[in-house]
Amino acid sequence: MKLRTLLSFTVFGLVAYMLTDPLTTDAQDANYDESKIPAYTLPDPLTFNDGSTVASSDDWETRRSEIVQLFKDHVFGAMPARSPETQRVVFKIFSESSIAFRVDPDDLESELVEAKLKEFDIVLGVDGSGKEHRIRMLLVLPGNDTTNTPVFLGYNFQGNHTVHSSKKISLSKVWNRDRECATALESTRGSKSSRWPLGLIVSKGYGVATVYYGDVDPDFDDEFQNGVHPLYPELQGREDNWTSIGAWAWGLSRMVDFFESIPDVDGSRVAVFGHSRLGKTSLWAGATDNRFRVVISNNSGCGGAALARRQIGETVKRINTVFPHWFCLQHKSYNDSVHEMPVDHHMLLAAIAPRPVYVASAQGDQWADPKGEFLAAFHASPVYRMLGLKGLGIAIDTDSENVESVQAPKMPVLGKRIGDRVGYHIREGKHDITRYDWEQFLSFSSRFLR
Ligand code: GTR
């Protein structure tokens, strides 16, 4: 074929692909008009399944367990039960080195901070065929000889080596999300470093722990044949099947088991965070495991912090269709009847109470419904208030404190963090994690991790 013919075929193919790709067309065709949101009533996190009221903080743990169970049954699926056996940690150190980071890599005059890099291979279990399931964690610690460090724990999307350009970090050797190559390319080192301001985080005395999420479960629909799913085959073939988000959340809990077994990290001071699908994951991990001291979701949208009933931007039907492995079978039954779900996502945030939860949105990320993320934070807040704590704690059009019963609060202004135990910000810009986001996570968390 002549080069020009090949080129025109390629351009034609690309245009045809862009017009037919469900990700592009659905995002364009989605509803972004507030006036078209159907009327909805949110289920009340402070009413028990039997209709009785959660009268006092003594009732909360029982109601919280009910909410978590509802999310298992209707949204994210079941999880392997915890036992001393599943929590037994087997690991080995893969590498250990020293490094120094600029607090601001764009400013060569900024402070240089010492840090330690450690890589661990952690065994999560042995599947039916006798194959060990291992993950590799990158742990970045402040200083040179720190113990009991509070850490931010979160997955990365494309391999540990993408968080910083240092050659001391090993290249990811598993399925790569963008290219199906066995080992990641050298050229991708540090490619996501703008999302990981390690110098800034370390300068505040925190560590960072990260694992490539595909190490726990590759992110495609293979009917749960790979990743950690073969470890628990009994959790498949049911309406509340163990999903990919469920597997990633479970993996985060196993990482806390690991922290509890090493001196470097204080396992009781772990902030779990995640962006986008991994923000949905961090919320689910935070709800199911109360060892996470702080829970942070960034641009998590549909299936994360955003209220499903608003049906604006990404919808339950669309997410279930394009990413069937993220949610359980039962969740698909709400594709056309989201109002029948016994939960909405303000209850996912509430299930983290009394622990602090932070929700971050971006103005240019309407697909994730920033307003729905904010409203979920707002409607989770009465739970905190019932517990004698301040949730979002916003006063709306009045001077009084804690006016969290007002039905239609206004969106906070761009670039201004609000809240108390429930924190929120919306910034300018697109779907991403920025240094600004991190500055907010750090200052929100400092009260609880110190
Ligand atoms: C999108 C998806 C979102 C979000 C995002 C991501 O395609 O529609 O729900 O999770 O991916 O994870 O980057």
XYZ file of C-alpha atoms and ligand atoms in Angstrom:
463
model
C 0.000 0.000 0.000
C 1.301 3.471 -0.891
C 2.255 5.684 2.038
C -0.367 8.311 1.186
C -3.154 5.704 0.968
C -2.002 4.241 4.264
C -2.019 7.679 5.863
C -5.513 8.541 4.648
C -6.757 5.162 5.901
C -5.156 5.864 9.257
C -6.664 9.349 9.524
C -10.048 8.026 8.376
C -9.771 5.178 10.904
C -8.881 7.578 13.688
C -11.809 9.890 12.940
C -14.208 6.925 12.617
C -12.853 5.573 15.921
C -13.308 8.919 17.682
C -16.889 9.088 16.432
C -17.778 5.555 17.452
C -15.644 5.046 20.577
C -18.136 4.751 23.433
C -15.804 6.691 25.747
C -15.806 9.724 23.422
C -19.396 9.653 22.203
C -20.953 8.908 25.582
C -18.996 11.686 27.251
C -20.183 14.118 24.552
C -23.783 12.908 24.589
C -24.099 12.747 28.361
C -26.427 15.119 30.140
C -24.657 18.160 31.594
C -27.804 20.186 32.168
C -28.811 20.595 35.842
C -32.410 21.324 34.824
C -32.684 17.842 33.301
C -31.791 16.016 36.518
C -34.802 13.912 37.548
C -36.301 14.690 40.960
C -34.773 12.371 43.536
C -34.875 11.568 47.233
C -31.720 10.381 48.932
C -31.808 7.429 51.330
C -31.056 8.556 54.882
C -27.783 7.316 56.377
C -29.318 7.896 59.824
C -32.280 5.531 59.318
C -31.767 1.805 59.933
C -32.861 -0.676 57.233
C -35.941 -1.463 59.369
C -37.026 2.197 59.278
C -36.041 3.100 62.833
C -33.923 6.144 63.556
C -30.268 6.164 64.518
C -30.856 7.967 67.772
C -27.384 8.332 69.212
C -23.722 7.782 68.582
C -24.033 4.395 70.345
C -26.097 3.187 67.376
C -23.659 4.363 64.766
C -21.367 1.339 64.499
C -24.402 -0.906 63.915
C -25.804 1.408 61.240
C -22.354 1.829 59.700
C -22.078 -1.960 59.312
C -25.498 -2.009 57.648
C -24.380 0.639 55.154
C -21.150 -1.222 54.361
C -23.175 -4.408 53.826
C -25.578 -2.565 51.492
C -22.622 -1.389 49.411
C -21.279 -4.961 49.318
C -24.636 -6.345 48.197
C -25.575 -3.639 45.697
C -22.443 -1.831 44.483
C -18.936 -3.195 44.999
C -19.535 -6.853 45.872
C -18.334 -9.108 48.672
C -14.760 -9.272 49.924
C -12.675 -12.123 51.337
C -13.232 -12.453 55.081
C -10.378 -11.372 57.324
C -8.681 -14.056 59.342
C -5.292 -14.396 60.999
C -4.355 -16.637 58.059
C -5.275 -14.093 55.335
C -3.564 -11.371 57.336
C -0.309 -13.274 57.671
C 2.286 -11.202 55.841
C 5.068 -12.699 53.753
C 7.440 -10.247 52.096
C 11.018 -9.546 51.157
C 12.944 -6.351 50.574
C 13.729 -5.977 46.863
C 15.849 -2.818 47.043
C 16.889 -0.072 49.397
C 18.547 3.239 48.491
C 18.888 6.878 49.429
C 17.707 9.816 47.406
C 17.166 13.573 47.740
C 14.184 15.470 46.370
C 13.643 19.153 45.688
C 10.587 20.331 47.590
C 9.584 22.011 44.340
C 11.203 20.275 41.350
C 10.462 23.330 39.181
C 12.490 25.560 41.495
C 16.150 24.567 41.698
C 16.614 26.944 44.622
C 14.015 25.097 46.692
C 15.021 22.989 49.673
C 16.576 19.568 49.085
C 15.148 16.856 51.342
C 16.718 13.511 52.142
C 14.631 10.401 51.702
C 14.893 6.660 51.595
C 13.484 4.470 48.825
C 12.539 0.913 49.648
C 10.929 -1.652 47.381
C 9.179 -4.681 48.833
C 7.773 -7.808 47.223
C 4.694 -8.767 49.187
C 2.906 -12.088 48.772
C -0.860 -11.731 48.835
C -1.580 -15.446 48.610
C -1.296 -18.576 46.515
C -3.966 -19.291 43.916
C -5.568 -22.674 43.084
C -2.788 -23.543 40.634
C -0.098 -22.983 43.258
C 0.939 -19.647 41.742
C 1.961 -17.022 44.256
C 0.344 -13.667 43.834
C 2.902 -10.936 44.511
C 2.841 -7.194 44.386
C 5.734 -4.750 44.485
C 5.439 -1.747 46.761
C 7.532 1.397 46.522
C 7.922 3.061 49.916
C 9.392 6.547 50.128
C 10.408 7.564 53.648
C 11.503 10.940 54.958
C 15.084 11.218 56.272
C 17.524 8.387 56.402
C 16.581 6.415 59.418
C 12.920 6.871 60.193
C 10.617 4.523 62.001
C 6.891 4.707 62.703
C 6.311 7.122 59.849
C 2.778 8.208 58.969
C 2.192 7.473 55.283
C -0.021 8.309 52.354
C -0.939 5.066 50.634
C -2.316 5.003 47.104
C -2.130 3.075 43.872
C -0.544 4.396 40.710
C -1.970 3.825 37.235
C 1.071 2.868 35.186
C 3.807 1.395 37.348
C 5.847 2.494 40.371
C 8.598 3.787 38.068
C 6.212 6.437 36.677
C 5.997 8.334 39.970
C 9.620 9.574 39.785
C 12.409 9.480 37.213
C 14.974 7.844 39.546
C 16.604 4.708 38.116
C 16.622 3.338 41.645
C 12.962 2.441 41.155
C 12.444 -0.837 39.305
C 10.451 -0.893 36.067
C 7.028 -2.437 36.348
C 7.063 -5.979 34.974
C 3.401 -6.757 34.678
C 0.629 -6.019 32.195
C 0.867 -2.374 31.283
C -2.395 -0.530 30.992
C -1.638 1.409 27.828
C 0.475 -1.078 25.925
C 0.218 -4.752 26.457
C 3.946 -5.212 26.906
C 5.490 -7.448 29.527
C 7.887 -4.899 31.000
C 7.218 -1.186 31.030
C 9.339 1.029 28.813
C 12.352 2.900 30.184
C 10.935 6.040 28.549
C 7.939 5.995 30.898
C 10.085 6.607 33.998
C 8.772 9.604 35.881
C 6.016 10.154 33.305
C 3.448 10.771 36.057
C 5.729 12.601 38.485
C 3.559 15.740 38.413
C 0.935 13.682 40.273
C 3.458 12.675 42.964
C 5.142 15.730 44.600
C 7.369 13.467 46.695
C 9.670 16.303 47.849
C 6.732 18.262 49.221
C 5.203 15.258 50.998
C 8.492 14.070 52.467
C 9.390 17.618 53.596
C 6.318 17.527 55.839
C 7.514 14.323 57.506
C 5.232 11.868 55.705
C 6.069 8.771 53.742
C 4.413 7.655 50.516
C 3.619 4.063 49.643
C 2.459 3.088 46.192
C 1.733 -0.037 44.184
C 0.782 -0.357 40.524
C -2.933 -1.175 40.669
C -2.664 -3.732 37.860
C -0.298 -5.672 40.121
C -3.315 -6.490 42.295
C -5.829 -6.867 39.488
C -5.296 -5.955 35.824
C -7.982 -3.497 34.802
C -9.955 -5.318 32.135
C -12.941 -7.589 32.061
C -11.669 -11.168 31.958
C -14.376 -12.610 34.180
C -12.026 -12.471 37.149
C -9.491 -15.010 35.880
C -6.395 -12.966 36.736
C -4.965 -10.763 39.493
C -5.933 -11.773 43.006
C -9.377 -13.097 42.042
C -8.285 -16.748 41.560
C -7.357 -16.749 45.274
C -11.064 -16.722 46.199
C -13.048 -18.414 43.395
C -16.009 -18.883 45.747
C -16.623 -15.130 45.569
C -17.543 -15.320 41.868
C -20.730 -16.469 40.114
C -23.007 -14.580 42.501
C -24.887 -11.295 42.472
C -22.510 -9.761 44.990
C -19.372 -11.015 43.235
C -15.931 -9.778 44.287
C -15.125 -7.039 41.751
C -12.003 -5.236 40.552
C -12.680 -2.205 42.769
C -13.278 -4.734 45.563
C -9.930 -6.399 44.802
C -8.019 -3.118 44.718
C -9.617 -2.045 48.023
C -8.833 -5.429 49.575
C -5.221 -5.052 48.370
C -4.960 -1.726 50.222
C -6.050 -3.436 53.443
C -3.403 -6.116 52.956
C -0.878 -3.288 52.660
C -1.930 -2.067 56.110
C -1.337 -5.623 57.395
C 2.121 -5.279 55.895
C 2.727 -1.881 57.546
C 1.730 -3.372 60.871
C 4.530 -5.896 60.440
C 7.419 -3.510 59.640
C 9.074 -0.845 61.830
C 9.324 1.825 59.102
C 5.623 2.732 59.022
C 3.070 3.489 61.708
C 0.168 1.271 60.621
C -2.247 3.326 62.704
C -1.424 6.529 60.804
C -2.193 5.697 57.196
C -4.061 8.077 54.892
C -5.459 6.206 51.904
C -5.908 8.205 48.708
C -6.753 7.652 45.074
C -7.580 9.430 41.853
C -10.556 8.696 39.639
C -11.300 4.919 39.571
C -8.692 4.648 42.293
C -10.562 7.358 44.231
C -13.655 5.139 44.104
C -11.315 2.443 45.413
C -9.881 4.534 48.260
C -13.398 5.368 49.474
C -14.389 1.712 49.412
C -11.178 0.742 51.227
C -11.839 3.463 53.821
C -15.407 2.267 54.383
C -14.456 -1.404 54.753
C -11.337 -1.045 56.877
C -11.384 1.338 59.815
C -7.621 1.154 60.187
C -7.373 3.911 57.551
C -7.061 7.023 59.660
C -7.833 9.477 56.807
C -9.567 8.752 53.490
C -9.081 10.901 50.379
C -10.719 10.712 46.971
C -9.686 12.863 44.041
C -12.031 13.336 41.067
C -13.670 9.989 41.884
C -17.025 10.771 40.221
C -19.637 8.142 39.433
C -19.236 5.113 41.687
C -17.049 7.230 43.985
C -18.049 10.428 45.757
C -20.681 11.628 43.243
C -24.381 11.122 43.929
C -25.632 8.472 41.479
C -29.217 9.755 41.481
C -28.225 13.022 39.802
C -27.494 11.142 36.552
C -25.382 13.952 35.180
C -22.066 13.332 33.415
C -21.202 9.650 33.814
C -24.175 7.494 34.822
C -24.548 4.129 36.549
C -25.706 2.554 33.277
C -22.770 3.849 31.316
C -20.144 2.912 33.910
C -21.606 -0.588 34.314
C -21.557 -1.050 30.542
C -18.033 0.170 29.865
C -16.419 -1.159 33.053
C -18.514 -4.233 33.979
C -15.731 -5.630 36.171
C -15.690 -2.612 38.534
C -19.114 -3.269 40.077
C -21.041 -6.375 41.120
C -23.812 -8.043 39.097
C -26.520 -6.660 41.361
C -25.377 -3.123 40.574
C -26.277 -3.683 36.902
C -29.919 -4.162 37.864
C -30.034 -0.408 38.635
C -28.927 0.664 35.145
C -32.385 2.062 34.399
C -33.656 2.468 37.958
C -30.947 4.157 39.959
C -33.601 5.606 42.303
C -34.253 2.059 43.536
C -30.727 1.579 44.888
C -30.949 1.320 48.671
C -27.853 3.525 48.908
C -26.405 6.592 47.301
C -22.827 7.744 47.504
C -23.173 10.238 50.348
C -23.572 7.022 52.366
C -20.207 5.754 51.117
C -18.624 8.879 52.604
C -20.764 8.569 55.747
C -19.616 4.966 56.213
C -16.148 6.378 56.923
C -17.425 8.420 59.921
C -16.203 9.258 62.493
C -12.906 9.152 60.616
C -12.111 12.148 58.389
C -12.848 12.016 54.664
C -11.728 14.425 51.947
C -13.330 14.910 48.541
C -11.560 16.819 45.765
C -13.146 17.958 42.505
C -11.987 19.771 39.384
C -14.018 22.348 37.508
C -13.015 20.919 34.119
C -14.058 17.416 35.158
C -17.813 17.666 34.604
C -17.872 13.980 33.606
C -17.260 13.245 37.310
C -20.022 15.669 38.396
C -18.161 17.985 40.818
C -21.454 19.283 42.191
C -22.609 15.722 42.920
C -19.293 15.098 44.715
C -19.804 18.224 46.812
C -23.448 17.358 47.591
C -22.443 13.865 48.712
C -19.963 15.437 51.147
C -22.710 17.781 52.299
C -25.288 15.017 52.808
C -22.773 12.810 54.646
C -22.204 15.606 57.143
C -25.313 15.071 59.349
C -23.767 11.762 60.419
C -20.696 13.563 61.725
C -22.894 16.113 63.428
C -24.879 13.344 65.109
C -21.532 12.002 66.369
C -20.762 15.380 67.914
C -18.278 16.317 65.188
C -18.282 18.869 62.421
C -18.672 17.446 58.934
C -18.411 19.880 56.082
C -19.450 22.410 58.716
C -20.517 25.033 56.210
C -22.771 27.899 57.021
C -24.954 28.812 54.081
C -26.480 32.269 53.646
C -26.496 32.712 57.382
C -24.019 33.394 60.149
C -24.755 30.261 62.099
C -22.409 27.294 62.226
C -23.197 23.774 60.991
C -26.194 24.540 58.835
C -25.936 21.096 57.372
C -29.651 20.523 57.061
C -30.126 23.128 54.350
C -31.236 21.297 51.220
C -29.546 23.191 48.401
C -26.153 24.516 49.411
C -24.176 26.621 46.949
C -20.971 25.270 45.446
C -17.864 26.517 47.268
C -15.668 28.975 45.391
C -12.857 27.636 43.219
C -9.552 27.025 44.937
C -10.802 27.427 48.507
C -10.779 24.420 50.802
C -13.723 24.063 53.154
C -14.825 21.650 55.838
C -13.804 20.079 59.070
C -13.965 16.260 59.400
C -15.415 16.202 55.890
C -13.156 18.286 53.680
C -13.796 19.506 50.159
C -12.283 21.629 47.435
C -12.915 22.303 43.808
C -10.073 23.742 41.756
C -9.723 24.999 38.220
C -8.416 22.621 35.591
C -8.958 19.138 34.332
C -9.281 15.583 35.611
C -5.862 15.101 37.214
C -3.975 15.267 40.517
C -2.071 18.495 40.922
C 0.313 19.977 43.455
C -2.548 22.156 44.659
C -4.600 19.010 45.392
C -1.702 17.591 47.386
C -1.251 20.797 49.368
C -4.886 20.449 50.453
C -4.559 16.735 51.273
C -1.486 17.459 53.382
C -2.959 20.319 55.324
C -6.323 18.541 55.848
C -4.606 15.335 57.016
C -2.019 16.948 59.276
C -4.570 17.339 62.089
C -5.238 13.615 62.119
C -1.857 12.073 61.282
C 0.333 13.967 63.695
C -13.177 7.061 33.032
C -14.359 6.611 33.829
C -14.398 7.312 35.152
C -13.036 7.396 35.845
C -11.879 7.482 34.878
C -10.511 7.100 35.437
O -13.129 6.498 31.764
O -15.511 6.891 33.072
O -15.371 6.714 35.987
O -12.862 6.405 36.749
O -12.046 6.705 33.758
O -10.363 6.255 36.293
O -9.551 7.656 34.929
